[in-house]
Amino acid sequence: MAGSTDGEKRNHTSGVPAGIPEMGEIVGYKLRRAQLFVFQDFIESFAKMKLRPAEFSVLAIIARTPGQKQTEIAEQLGIKRANFVALMDGLERRGLAERRKAATDKRSHSLHLTPEGARFVDKMTSVWRNHEERLIERLGGPEARAALLDLLGRLLDDPER
Amino acid sequence: MAGSTDGEKRNHTSGVPAGIPEMGEIVGYKLRRAQLFVFQDFIESFAKMKLRPAEFSVLAIIARTPGQKQTEIAEQLGIKRANFVALMDGLERRGLAERRKAATDKRSHSLHLTPEGARFVDKMTSVWRNHEERLIERLGGPEARAALLDLLGRLLDDPER
DNA sequence: CATAATTGTTTCATCATATAACAATATATC
DNA sequence: GATATATTGTTATATGATGAAACAATTATG
């Protein structure tokens, strides 16, 4: 029992007014919807672990390259260093990561996983693989995923410079 | 003068610890970054018109299919109807769109563009085309854009059902 | 040495989004 | 047809993500 109420001001011949885009052909819109969908799955996947996307990314980076300072990691992830503080506080409070005072620069902190954090990252990685596998299935295979990553990379990587 | 402070707990042979994903191979992450980049360009494009993505989408939908009610449009866009109210208030206050009381259902509102709104949408569409063209350039041509839209669609369109 | 820049931090404002409740109206059920 | 249930638009409110500004401690630069 839904349906529009009236119907009005159309173009001359058909029913499509001028060159107004359909939502499905707007790259930004479709990107956004897809991102929301993927994050939805991600968030549900990590609900039990109480891990949010930003926390996942920080742990992954620390695990792969320990010893970096906050600003470095924040910048890599496009997070303002001011907002990184609370994020890191949370990871430290949970005993997953820690700040060590860097010897060379007394201002900065060197970020590391705790032993528990390392075990956590192992589980996290496994959960992530399932999530990623689910996406691959939807996309229609690993090649499709690779193609998507490539296209997204073209948007991100700066052409000049 | 940057650089990590120390370096620790690696895996056996190389330097990569276990199977921890690199950020660049995480679909969700790259999707997010790409979406932010595209929105950045979009927002800058429409800064002078003081138009935000959500407003753009609402105007585009009303322009293409006038007469729909709020809940219908909100649902199409994945916006909670509660949050749609203020959005529509803004468009109405600016004289771009209007609520007409639907004759058939006294609860609902039939949404339409004003004449000024129609002119606004024309300009908006033109600005959007430039934005989209910029993306196409980055992607490497219209075929790449089509491919991207297709892949994103695979994530969005529900397989079963 | 004096000045400027960096690092981590706190505080604050803004925006997007979700939930719950409500009145008015419409629909369904008996 | 009366009563219960659902829908529509709305308000109020909570939460999370994000950005800007300022600050002390420290380091780099002229």
mmCIF file of C-alpha atoms (C1' of nucleotides) in Angstrom:
data_model
loop_
_atom_site.group_PDB
_atom_site.id
_atom_site.type_symbol
_atom_site.label_atom_id
_atom_site.label_comp_id
_atom_site.label_asym_id
_atom_site.label_seq_id
_atom_site.Cartn_x
_atom_site.Cartn_y
_atom_site.Cartn_z
ATOM 1 C CA MET A 1 0.000 0.000 0.000
ATOM 2 C CA ALA A 2 2.898 2.320 -0.589
ATOM 3 C CA GLY A 3 3.561 4.226 -3.794
ATOM 4 C CA SER A 4 4.075 7.822 -4.695
ATOM 5 C CA THR A 5 1.241 10.230 -4.360
ATOM 6 C CA ASP A 6 1.121 12.113 -7.592
ATOM 7 C CA GLY A 7 3.641 12.628 -10.372
ATOM 8 C CA GLU A 8 4.598 15.827 -12.046
ATOM 9 C CA LYS A 9 6.982 18.012 -14.014
ATOM 10 C CA ARG A 10 8.662 15.460 -16.235
ATOM 11 C CA ASN A 11 10.654 16.052 -19.329
ATOM 12 C CA HIS A 12 9.182 16.111 -22.816
ATOM 13 C CA THR A 13 9.409 12.649 -24.325
ATOM 14 C CA SER A 14 10.099 9.971 -21.736
ATOM 15 C CA GLY A 15 9.783 10.273 -17.992
ATOM 16 C CA VAL A 16 13.342 11.120 -17.032
ATOM 17 C CA PRO A 17 13.949 14.752 -16.128
ATOM 18 C CA ALA A 18 17.054 16.167 -17.796
ATOM 19 C CA GLY A 19 20.406 14.519 -17.034
ATOM 20 C CA ILE A 20 19.927 14.050 -13.339
ATOM 21 C CA PRO A 21 22.002 11.094 -12.239
ATOM 22 C CA GLU A 22 20.519 7.929 -10.907
ATOM 23 C CA MET A 23 22.040 7.053 -7.545
ATOM 24 C CA GLY A 24 23.447 3.819 -8.902
ATOM 25 C CA GLU A 25 25.728 5.594 -11.326
ATOM 26 C CA ILE A 26 27.269 7.914 -8.761
ATOM 27 C CA VAL A 27 30.666 6.537 -7.833
ATOM 28 C CA GLY A 28 30.800 8.299 -4.491
ATOM 29 C CA TYR A 29 27.379 7.087 -3.472
ATOM 30 C CA LYS A 30 27.950 3.504 -4.417
ATOM 31 C CA LEU A 31 31.352 3.586 -2.754
ATOM 32 C CA ARG A 32 29.737 4.810 0.414
ATOM 33 C CA ARG A 33 27.016 2.172 0.404
ATOM 34 C CA ALA A 34 29.537 -0.559 -0.276
ATOM 35 C CA GLN A 35 31.809 0.686 2.469
ATOM 36 C CA LEU A 36 28.942 0.712 4.923
ATOM 37 C CA PHE A 37 27.980 -2.799 3.949
ATOM 38 C CA VAL A 38 31.503 -4.115 4.340
ATOM 39 C CA PHE A 39 31.974 -2.358 7.650
ATOM 40 C CA GLN A 40 28.691 -3.798 8.828
ATOM 41 C CA ASP A 41 30.004 -7.286 8.225
ATOM 42 C CA PHE A 42 33.331 -6.362 9.742
ATOM 43 C CA ILE A 43 31.761 -4.932 12.879
ATOM 44 C CA GLU A 44 29.531 -7.945 13.347
ATOM 45 C CA SER A 45 32.503 -10.224 12.847
ATOM 46 C CA PHE A 46 34.405 -8.514 15.629
ATOM 47 C CA ALA A 47 31.505 -7.820 17.957
ATOM 48 C CA LYS A 48 32.487 -10.648 20.296
ATOM 49 C CA MET A 49 36.076 -9.445 20.420
ATOM 50 C CA LYS A 50 34.883 -5.910 21.056
ATOM 51 C CA LEU A 51 37.157 -4.617 18.359
ATOM 52 C CA ARG A 52 36.356 -1.727 16.109
ATOM 53 C CA PRO A 53 37.809 -1.094 12.681
ATOM 54 C CA ALA A 54 40.152 1.647 13.850
ATOM 55 C CA GLU A 55 41.456 -0.540 16.663
ATOM 56 C CA PHE A 56 41.948 -3.399 14.262
ATOM 57 C CA SER A 57 44.042 -1.232 12.005
ATOM 58 C CA VAL A 58 46.198 0.069 14.822
ATOM 59 C CA LEU A 59 46.891 -3.409 16.148
ATOM 60 C CA ALA A 60 47.683 -4.682 12.675
ATOM 61 C CA ILE A 61 50.176 -1.910 12.089
ATOM 62 C CA ILE A 62 51.856 -2.302 15.453
ATOM 63 C CA ALA A 63 52.071 -6.044 14.894
ATOM 64 C CA ARG A 64 53.665 -5.656 11.506
ATOM 65 C CA THR A 65 55.961 -2.805 12.437
ATOM 66 C CA PRO A 66 56.495 -2.425 16.152
ATOM 67 C CA GLY A 67 58.291 0.547 17.623
ATOM 68 C CA GLN A 68 56.685 3.293 15.599
ATOM 69 C CA LYS A 69 55.532 6.383 17.385
ATOM 70 C CA GLN A 70 51.969 7.548 17.689
ATOM 71 C CA THR A 71 52.126 10.283 15.115
ATOM 72 C CA GLU A 72 53.588 7.928 12.538
ATOM 73 C CA ILE A 73 50.866 5.359 12.949
ATOM 74 C CA ALA A 74 48.099 7.914 13.176
ATOM 75 C CA GLU A 75 49.273 9.540 9.964
ATOM 76 C CA GLN A 76 49.420 6.246 8.095
ATOM 77 C CA LEU A 77 45.809 5.628 9.027
ATOM 78 C CA GLY A 78 44.577 9.132 8.405
ATOM 79 C CA ILE A 79 43.738 9.617 12.073
ATOM 80 C CA LYS A 80 44.387 12.933 13.783
ATOM 81 C CA ARG A 81 46.977 12.424 16.469
ATOM 82 C CA ALA A 82 44.640 14.040 18.969
ATOM 83 C CA ASN A 83 42.080 11.343 18.324
ATOM 84 C CA PHE A 84 44.683 8.639 18.401
ATOM 85 C CA VAL A 85 45.290 9.165 22.094
ATOM 86 C CA ALA A 86 41.997 7.747 23.346
ATOM 87 C CA LEU A 87 42.248 4.905 20.871
ATOM 88 C CA MET A 88 45.652 3.925 22.180
ATOM 89 C CA ASP A 89 44.499 4.431 25.757
ATOM 90 C CA GLY A 90 41.865 1.793 25.160
ATOM 91 C CA LEU A 91 44.275 -0.733 23.718
ATOM 92 C CA GLU A 92 46.666 -0.133 26.583
ATOM 93 C CA ARG A 93 43.930 -0.411 29.187
ATOM 94 C CA ARG A 94 42.965 -3.775 27.712
ATOM 95 C CA GLY A 95 46.528 -4.936 27.933
ATOM 96 C CA LEU A 96 46.882 -5.439 24.189
ATOM 97 C CA ALA A 97 49.435 -2.759 23.376
ATOM 98 C CA GLU A 98 51.751 -0.487 25.296
ATOM 99 C CA ARG A 99 53.638 2.759 25.050
ATOM 100 C CA ARG A 100 57.323 2.642 25.792
ATOM 101 C CA LYS A 101 59.275 5.822 26.224
ATOM 102 C CA ALA A 102 61.609 6.104 23.296
ATOM 103 C CA ALA A 103 65.210 6.515 24.312
ATOM 104 C CA THR A 104 66.177 8.809 21.473
ATOM 105 C CA ASP A 105 63.277 11.241 21.762
ATOM 106 C CA LYS A 106 61.843 11.756 25.193
ATOM 107 C CA ARG A 107 58.679 13.269 23.729
ATOM 108 C CA SER A 108 57.600 10.299 21.698
ATOM 109 C CA HIS A 109 56.300 6.883 22.575
ATOM 110 C CA SER A 110 57.346 3.655 20.957
ATOM 111 C CA LEU A 111 54.311 1.449 20.407
ATOM 112 C CA HIS A 112 54.377 -2.321 20.914
ATOM 113 C CA LEU A 113 52.101 -5.278 21.390
ATOM 114 C CA THR A 114 52.030 -7.034 24.718
ATOM 115 C CA PRO A 115 52.349 -10.849 24.659
ATOM 116 C CA GLU A 116 48.604 -10.991 25.174
ATOM 117 C CA GLY A 117 48.221 -8.486 22.385
ATOM 118 C CA ALA A 118 50.199 -10.737 20.069
ATOM 119 C CA ARG A 119 47.869 -13.660 20.825
ATOM 120 C CA PHE A 120 44.919 -11.349 20.318
ATOM 121 C CA VAL A 121 46.218 -10.303 16.935
ATOM 122 C CA ASP A 122 46.451 -13.938 15.901
ATOM 123 C CA LYS A 123 42.786 -14.490 16.644
ATOM 124 C CA MET A 124 41.953 -11.188 15.054
ATOM 125 C CA THR A 125 43.737 -12.129 11.882
ATOM 126 C CA SER A 126 41.853 -15.382 11.677
ATOM 127 C CA VAL A 127 38.506 -13.664 12.116
ATOM 128 C CA TRP A 128 39.474 -11.129 9.506
ATOM 129 C CA ARG A 129 40.272 -13.883 7.004
ATOM 130 C CA ASN A 130 36.756 -15.237 7.304
ATOM 131 C CA HIS A 131 35.355 -11.796 6.804
ATOM 132 C CA GLU A 132 37.526 -11.202 3.772
ATOM 133 C CA GLU A 133 36.586 -14.604 2.381
ATOM 134 C CA ARG A 134 32.943 -13.651 2.645
ATOM 135 C CA LEU A 135 33.622 -10.564 0.583
ATOM 136 C CA ILE A 136 35.492 -12.552 -2.034
ATOM 137 C CA GLU A 137 32.491 -14.806 -2.363
ATOM 138 C CA ARG A 138 30.197 -11.875 -2.942
ATOM 139 C CA LEU A 139 32.554 -10.313 -5.425
ATOM 140 C CA GLY A 140 32.808 -13.537 -7.376
ATOM 141 C CA GLY A 141 36.296 -14.742 -6.701
ATOM 142 C CA PRO A 142 39.798 -13.599 -5.761
ATOM 143 C CA GLU A 143 40.355 -11.995 -9.151
ATOM 144 C CA ALA A 144 37.393 -9.747 -8.612
ATOM 145 C CA ARG A 145 38.776 -8.737 -5.240
ATOM 146 C CA ALA A 146 42.140 -8.001 -6.790
ATOM 147 C CA ALA A 147 40.465 -5.929 -9.472
ATOM 148 C CA LEU A 148 38.547 -3.987 -6.849
ATOM 149 C CA LEU A 149 41.677 -3.317 -4.795
ATOM 150 C CA ASP A 150 43.397 -2.143 -7.933
ATOM 151 C CA LEU A 151 40.624 0.256 -8.878
ATOM 152 C CA LEU A 152 40.403 1.643 -5.362
ATOM 153 C CA GLY A 153 44.150 2.086 -5.382
ATOM 154 C CA ARG A 154 43.917 4.184 -8.520
ATOM 155 C CA LEU A 155 41.657 6.553 -6.666
ATOM 156 C CA LEU A 156 43.982 6.744 -3.703
ATOM 157 C CA ASP A 157 47.488 6.797 -5.081
ATOM 158 C CA ASP A 158 48.391 10.287 -6.130
ATOM 159 C CA PRO A 159 49.104 10.360 -9.886
ATOM 160 C CA GLU A 160 51.592 13.207 -9.998
ATOM 161 C CA ARG A 161 54.404 13.523 -7.500
ATOM 162 C CA MET B 1 64.316 12.690 11.124
ATOM 163 C CA ALA B 2 61.538 10.282 11.794
ATOM 164 C CA GLY B 3 61.830 6.488 11.884
ATOM 165 C CA SER B 4 60.853 3.796 14.307
ATOM 166 C CA THR B 5 62.628 3.530 17.577
ATOM 167 C CA ASP B 6 63.577 -0.078 17.904
ATOM 168 C CA GLY B 7 62.412 -3.267 16.242
ATOM 169 C CA GLU B 8 61.443 -6.498 17.845
ATOM 170 C CA LYS B 9 59.627 -9.814 17.863
ATOM 171 C CA ARG B 10 59.670 -10.770 14.200
ATOM 172 C CA ASN B 11 58.996 -14.090 12.650
ATOM 173 C CA HIS B 12 61.692 -16.654 11.842
ATOM 174 C CA THR B 13 62.945 -16.109 8.312
ATOM 175 C CA SER B 14 61.959 -12.755 6.878
ATOM 176 C CA GLY B 15 60.683 -9.740 8.754
ATOM 177 C CA VAL B 16 56.941 -10.225 8.423
ATOM 178 C CA PRO B 17 55.193 -11.494 11.540
ATOM 179 C CA ALA B 18 52.784 -14.331 10.820
ATOM 180 C CA GLY B 19 49.920 -13.692 8.385
ATOM 181 C CA ILE B 20 48.950 -10.285 9.617
ATOM 182 C CA PRO B 21 47.365 -8.375 6.768
ATOM 183 C CA GLU B 22 48.890 -5.306 5.281
ATOM 184 C CA MET B 23 46.385 -2.457 5.244
ATOM 185 C CA GLY B 24 46.489 -2.252 1.465
ATOM 186 C CA GLU B 25 45.041 -5.723 1.072
ATOM 187 C CA ILE B 26 42.080 -5.168 3.360
ATOM 188 C CA VAL B 27 39.039 -4.526 1.201
ATOM 189 C CA GLY B 28 37.131 -2.689 3.910
ATOM 190 C CA TYR B 29 40.017 -0.416 4.704
ATOM 191 C CA LYS B 30 40.765 0.496 1.140
ATOM 192 C CA LEU B 31 37.077 1.008 0.465
ATOM 193 C CA ARG B 32 36.916 3.402 3.362
ATOM 194 C CA ARG B 33 39.944 5.377 2.292
ATOM 195 C CA ALA B 34 38.682 5.596 -1.258
ATOM 196 C CA GLN B 35 35.260 6.683 -0.092
ATOM 197 C CA LEU B 36 36.781 9.402 2.063
ATOM 198 C CA PHE B 37 38.871 10.614 -0.821
ATOM 199 C CA VAL B 38 35.941 10.745 -3.207
ATOM 200 C CA PHE B 39 33.742 12.472 -0.655
ATOM 201 C CA GLN B 40 36.504 14.968 -0.038
ATOM 202 C CA ASP B 41 36.448 15.933 -3.693
ATOM 203 C CA PHE B 42 32.667 15.919 -3.702
ATOM 204 C CA ILE B 43 32.425 18.150 -0.654
ATOM 205 C CA GLU B 44 34.927 20.625 -2.038
ATOM 206 C CA SER B 45 33.072 20.649 -5.328
ATOM 207 C CA PHE B 46 29.855 21.617 -3.598
ATOM 208 C CA ALA B 47 31.289 23.885 -0.931
ATOM 209 C CA LYS B 48 30.171 27.015 -2.752
ATOM 210 C CA MET B 49 26.667 25.652 -3.180
ATOM 211 C CA LYS B 50 26.604 24.651 0.467
ATOM 212 C CA LEU B 51 25.379 21.216 -0.439
ATOM 213 C CA ARG B 52 26.291 18.067 1.399
ATOM 214 C CA PRO B 53 26.252 14.563 -0.019
ATOM 215 C CA ALA B 54 23.045 13.575 1.744
ATOM 216 C CA GLU B 55 21.294 16.702 0.497
ATOM 217 C CA PHE B 56 22.531 16.057 -3.001
ATOM 218 C CA SER B 57 21.085 12.576 -2.938
ATOM 219 C CA VAL B 58 17.724 13.732 -1.642
ATOM 220 C CA LEU B 59 17.419 16.429 -4.289
ATOM 221 C CA ALA B 60 18.448 14.008 -7.011
ATOM 222 C CA ILE B 61 15.810 11.517 -5.974
ATOM 223 C CA ILE B 62 13.071 14.096 -5.671
ATOM 224 C CA ALA B 63 14.018 15.502 -9.061
ATOM 225 C CA ARG B 64 13.898 12.098 -10.715
ATOM 226 C CA THR B 65 10.796 10.874 -8.939
ATOM 227 C CA PRO B 66 8.727 13.630 -7.400
ATOM 228 C CA GLY B 67 5.824 12.878 -5.114
ATOM 229 C CA GLN B 68 7.373 10.201 -2.978
ATOM 230 C CA LYS B 69 6.920 10.395 0.755
ATOM 231 C CA GLN B 70 9.644 10.911 3.275
ATOM 232 C CA THR B 71 9.885 7.351 4.466
ATOM 233 C CA GLU B 72 10.235 6.077 0.924
ATOM 234 C CA ILE B 73 13.092 8.371 0.067
ATOM 235 C CA ALA B 74 14.807 7.901 3.390
ATOM 236 C CA GLU B 75 14.674 4.152 3.009
ATOM 237 C CA GLN B 76 16.109 4.253 -0.499
ATOM 238 C CA LEU B 77 19.059 6.197 0.827
ATOM 239 C CA GLY B 78 19.531 4.197 3.982
ATOM 240 C CA ILE B 79 18.664 7.183 6.135
ATOM 241 C CA LYS B 80 16.599 6.749 9.283
ATOM 242 C CA ARG B 81 13.341 8.615 8.863
ATOM 243 C CA ALA B 82 14.006 10.433 12.122
ATOM 244 C CA ASN B 83 17.182 11.889 10.688
ATOM 245 C CA PHE B 84 15.523 12.703 7.422
ATOM 246 C CA VAL B 85 13.338 15.341 9.037
ATOM 247 C CA ALA B 86 16.072 17.890 9.709
ATOM 248 C CA LEU B 87 17.560 17.225 6.290
ATOM 249 C CA MET B 88 14.277 17.992 4.602
ATOM 250 C CA ASP B 89 13.701 20.956 6.885
ATOM 251 C CA GLY B 90 16.916 22.451 5.558
ATOM 252 C CA LEU B 91 15.998 21.952 1.921
ATOM 253 C CA GLU B 92 12.588 23.434 2.549
ATOM 254 C CA ARG B 93 13.998 26.401 4.447
ATOM 255 C CA ARG B 94 16.270 27.119 1.512
ATOM 256 C CA GLY B 95 13.326 27.040 -0.808
ATOM 257 C CA LEU B 96 14.658 24.109 -2.836
ATOM 258 C CA ALA B 97 12.094 21.465 -1.985
ATOM 259 C CA GLU B 98 8.718 21.332 -0.315
ATOM 260 C CA ARG B 99 6.355 19.038 1.510
ATOM 261 C CA ARG B 100 2.836 18.840 0.183
ATOM 262 C CA LYS B 101 0.177 17.108 2.172
ATOM 263 C CA ALA B 102 -0.769 13.973 0.349
ATOM 264 C CA ALA B 103 -4.436 13.732 -0.409
ATOM 265 C CA THR B 104 -4.690 9.980 -0.019
ATOM 266 C CA ASP B 105 -2.851 9.681 3.290
ATOM 267 C CA LYS B 106 -3.095 12.606 5.641
ATOM 268 C CA ARG B 107 -0.094 11.396 7.606
ATOM 269 C CA SER B 108 2.406 11.479 4.801
ATOM 270 C CA HIS B 109 4.018 14.253 2.850
ATOM 271 C CA SER B 110 4.541 14.299 -0.880
ATOM 272 C CA LEU B 111 7.971 15.704 -1.665
ATOM 273 C CA HIS B 112 8.643 18.014 -4.606
ATOM 274 C CA LEU B 113 11.161 20.481 -5.929
ATOM 275 C CA THR B 114 10.282 24.130 -6.053
ATOM 276 C CA PRO B 115 10.956 25.943 -9.349
ATOM 277 C CA GLU B 116 14.085 27.335 -7.740
ATOM 278 C CA GLY B 117 14.951 23.842 -6.597
ATOM 279 C CA ALA B 118 14.694 22.630 -10.156
ATOM 280 C CA ARG B 119 17.146 25.272 -11.328
ATOM 281 C CA PHE B 120 19.394 24.418 -8.416
ATOM 282 C CA VAL B 121 19.366 20.769 -9.400
ATOM 283 C CA ASP B 122 20.465 21.708 -12.898
ATOM 284 C CA LYS B 123 23.530 23.493 -11.566
ATOM 285 C CA MET B 124 24.098 20.687 -9.105
ATOM 286 C CA THR B 125 24.044 18.120 -11.867
ATOM 287 C CA SER B 126 26.568 20.068 -13.858
ATOM 288 C CA VAL B 127 28.930 20.351 -10.902
ATOM 289 C CA TRP B 128 28.528 16.676 -10.225
ATOM 290 C CA ARG B 129 29.489 15.818 -13.799
ATOM 291 C CA ASN B 130 32.798 17.605 -13.368
ATOM 292 C CA HIS B 131 33.399 15.763 -10.157
ATOM 293 C CA GLU B 132 32.567 12.440 -11.738
ATOM 294 C CA GLU B 133 34.787 13.261 -14.704
ATOM 295 C CA ARG B 134 37.662 13.867 -12.335
ATOM 296 C CA LEU B 135 37.159 10.424 -10.856
ATOM 297 C CA ILE B 136 37.043 8.822 -14.271
ATOM 298 C CA GLU B 137 40.372 10.409 -15.058
ATOM 299 C CA ARG B 138 41.917 9.008 -11.927
ATOM 300 C CA LEU B 139 40.465 5.593 -12.554
ATOM 301 C CA GLY B 140 41.833 5.555 -16.078
ATOM 302 C CA GLY B 141 38.765 5.876 -18.244
ATOM 303 C CA PRO B 142 35.023 5.230 -18.359
ATOM 304 C CA GLU B 143 35.524 1.476 -18.588
ATOM 305 C CA ALA B 144 37.374 1.496 -15.289
ATOM 306 C CA ARG B 145 34.533 3.429 -13.724
ATOM 307 C CA ALA B 146 32.020 0.958 -15.101
ATOM 308 C CA ALA B 147 34.089 -1.897 -13.738
ATOM 309 C CA LEU B 148 34.230 -0.265 -10.335
ATOM 310 C CA LEU B 149 30.500 0.349 -10.251
ATOM 311 C CA ASP B 150 29.959 -3.261 -11.204
ATOM 312 C CA LEU B 151 32.202 -4.597 -8.449
ATOM 313 C CA LEU B 152 30.640 -2.351 -5.859
ATOM 314 C CA GLY B 153 27.246 -3.502 -7.022
ATOM 315 C CA ARG B 154 28.215 -7.099 -6.411
ATOM 316 C CA LEU B 155 28.875 -6.228 -2.792
ATOM 317 C CA LEU B 156 25.578 -4.438 -2.447
ATOM 318 C CA ASP B 157 23.045 -6.466 -4.345
ATOM 319 C CA ASP B 158 21.798 -9.307 -2.225
ATOM 320 C CA PRO B 159 22.702 -12.633 -3.875
ATOM 321 C CA GLU B 160 19.862 -14.789 -2.554
ATOM 322 C CA ARG B 161 16.311 -13.617 -2.534
ATOM 323 C "C1'" DC C 1 71.413 30.926 22.855
ATOM 324 C "C1'" DA C 2 66.944 32.155 21.074
ATOM 325 C "C1'" DT C 3 63.367 30.838 18.207
ATOM 326 C "C1'" DA C 4 60.689 27.603 15.883
ATOM 327 C "C1'" DA C 5 58.944 22.945 15.259
ATOM 328 C "C1'" DT C 6 57.392 18.447 16.989
ATOM 329 C "C1'" DT C 7 55.019 15.130 20.233
ATOM 330 C "C1'" DG C 8 51.549 13.760 23.062
ATOM 331 C "C1'" DT C 9 47.724 15.432 25.349
ATOM 332 C "C1'" DT C 10 43.259 17.770 26.848
ATOM 333 C "C1'" DT C 11 39.295 20.181 25.779
ATOM 334 C "C1'" DC C 12 35.777 21.401 22.887
ATOM 335 C "C1'" DA C 13 32.703 21.806 18.807
ATOM 336 C "C1'" DT C 14 30.466 19.595 15.021
ATOM 337 C "C1'" DC C 15 28.390 16.103 12.416
ATOM 338 C "C1'" DA C 16 26.429 11.486 11.322
ATOM 339 C "C1'" DT C 17 23.762 8.127 13.000
ATOM 340 C "C1'" DA C 18 20.800 5.156 16.182
ATOM 341 C "C1'" DT C 19 16.913 4.590 19.592
ATOM 342 C "C1'" DA C 20 12.800 5.591 21.995
ATOM 343 C "C1'" DA C 21 8.692 7.766 22.515
ATOM 344 C "C1'" DC C 22 4.670 10.358 20.832
ATOM 345 C "C1'" DA C 23 0.328 12.155 18.269
ATOM 346 C "C1'" DA C 24 -2.145 11.718 14.202
ATOM 347 C "C1'" DT C 25 -3.832 8.817 10.962
ATOM 348 C "C1'" DA C 26 -4.542 4.492 8.555
ATOM 349 C "C1'" DT C 27 -5.182 -0.507 8.364
ATOM 350 C "C1'" DA C 28 -6.515 -5.002 10.159
ATOM 351 C "C1'" DT C 29 -9.194 -8.072 13.003
ATOM 352 C "C1'" DC C 30 -13.049 -9.690 15.175
ATOM 353 C "C1'" DG D 1 -18.477 -0.858 12.992
ATOM 354 C "C1'" DA D 2 -15.496 -1.005 17.256
ATOM 355 C "C1'" DT D 3 -11.145 -2.072 18.783
ATOM 356 C "C1'" DA D 4 -6.430 -3.290 18.340
ATOM 357 C "C1'" DT D 5 -2.333 -2.763 15.566
ATOM 358 C "C1'" DA D 6 0.707 -0.469 12.259
ATOM 359 C "C1'" DT D 7 2.526 3.481 9.859
ATOM 360 C "C1'" DT D 8 4.074 8.430 9.263
ATOM 361 C "C1'" DG D 9 6.305 12.310 10.631
ATOM 362 C "C1'" DT D 10 8.290 14.281 14.456
ATOM 363 C "C1'" DT D 11 10.996 15.437 18.788
ATOM 364 C "C1'" DA D 12 14.370 14.451 22.001
ATOM 365 C "C1'" DT D 13 18.409 12.234 23.136
ATOM 366 C "C1'" DA D 14 22.596 9.332 23.175
ATOM 367 C "C1'" DT D 15 26.680 7.854 20.969
ATOM 368 C "C1'" DG D 16 30.692 7.711 18.018
ATOM 369 C "C1'" DA D 17 33.737 9.748 14.559
ATOM 370 C "C1'" DT D 18 36.109 13.617 13.415
ATOM 371 C "C1'" DG D 19 38.357 18.252 13.453
ATOM 372 C "C1'" DA D 20 40.497 22.542 15.599
ATOM 373 C "C1'" DA D 21 42.813 24.957 19.164
ATOM 374 C "C1'" DA D 22 45.724 25.329 22.797
ATOM 375 C "C1'" DC D 23 49.291 23.616 25.991
ATOM 376 C "C1'" DA D 24 53.780 21.673 28.275
ATOM 377 C "C1'" DA D 25 57.700 19.099 27.381
ATOM 378 C "C1'" DT D 26 61.156 18.302 24.386
ATOM 379 C "C1'" DT D 27 63.929 18.700 20.212
ATOM 380 C "C1'" DA D 28 65.678 21.005 16.057
ATOM 381 C "C1'" DT D 29 67.235 25.109 13.706
ATOM 382 C "C1'" DG D 30 68.693 29.920 12.854
#
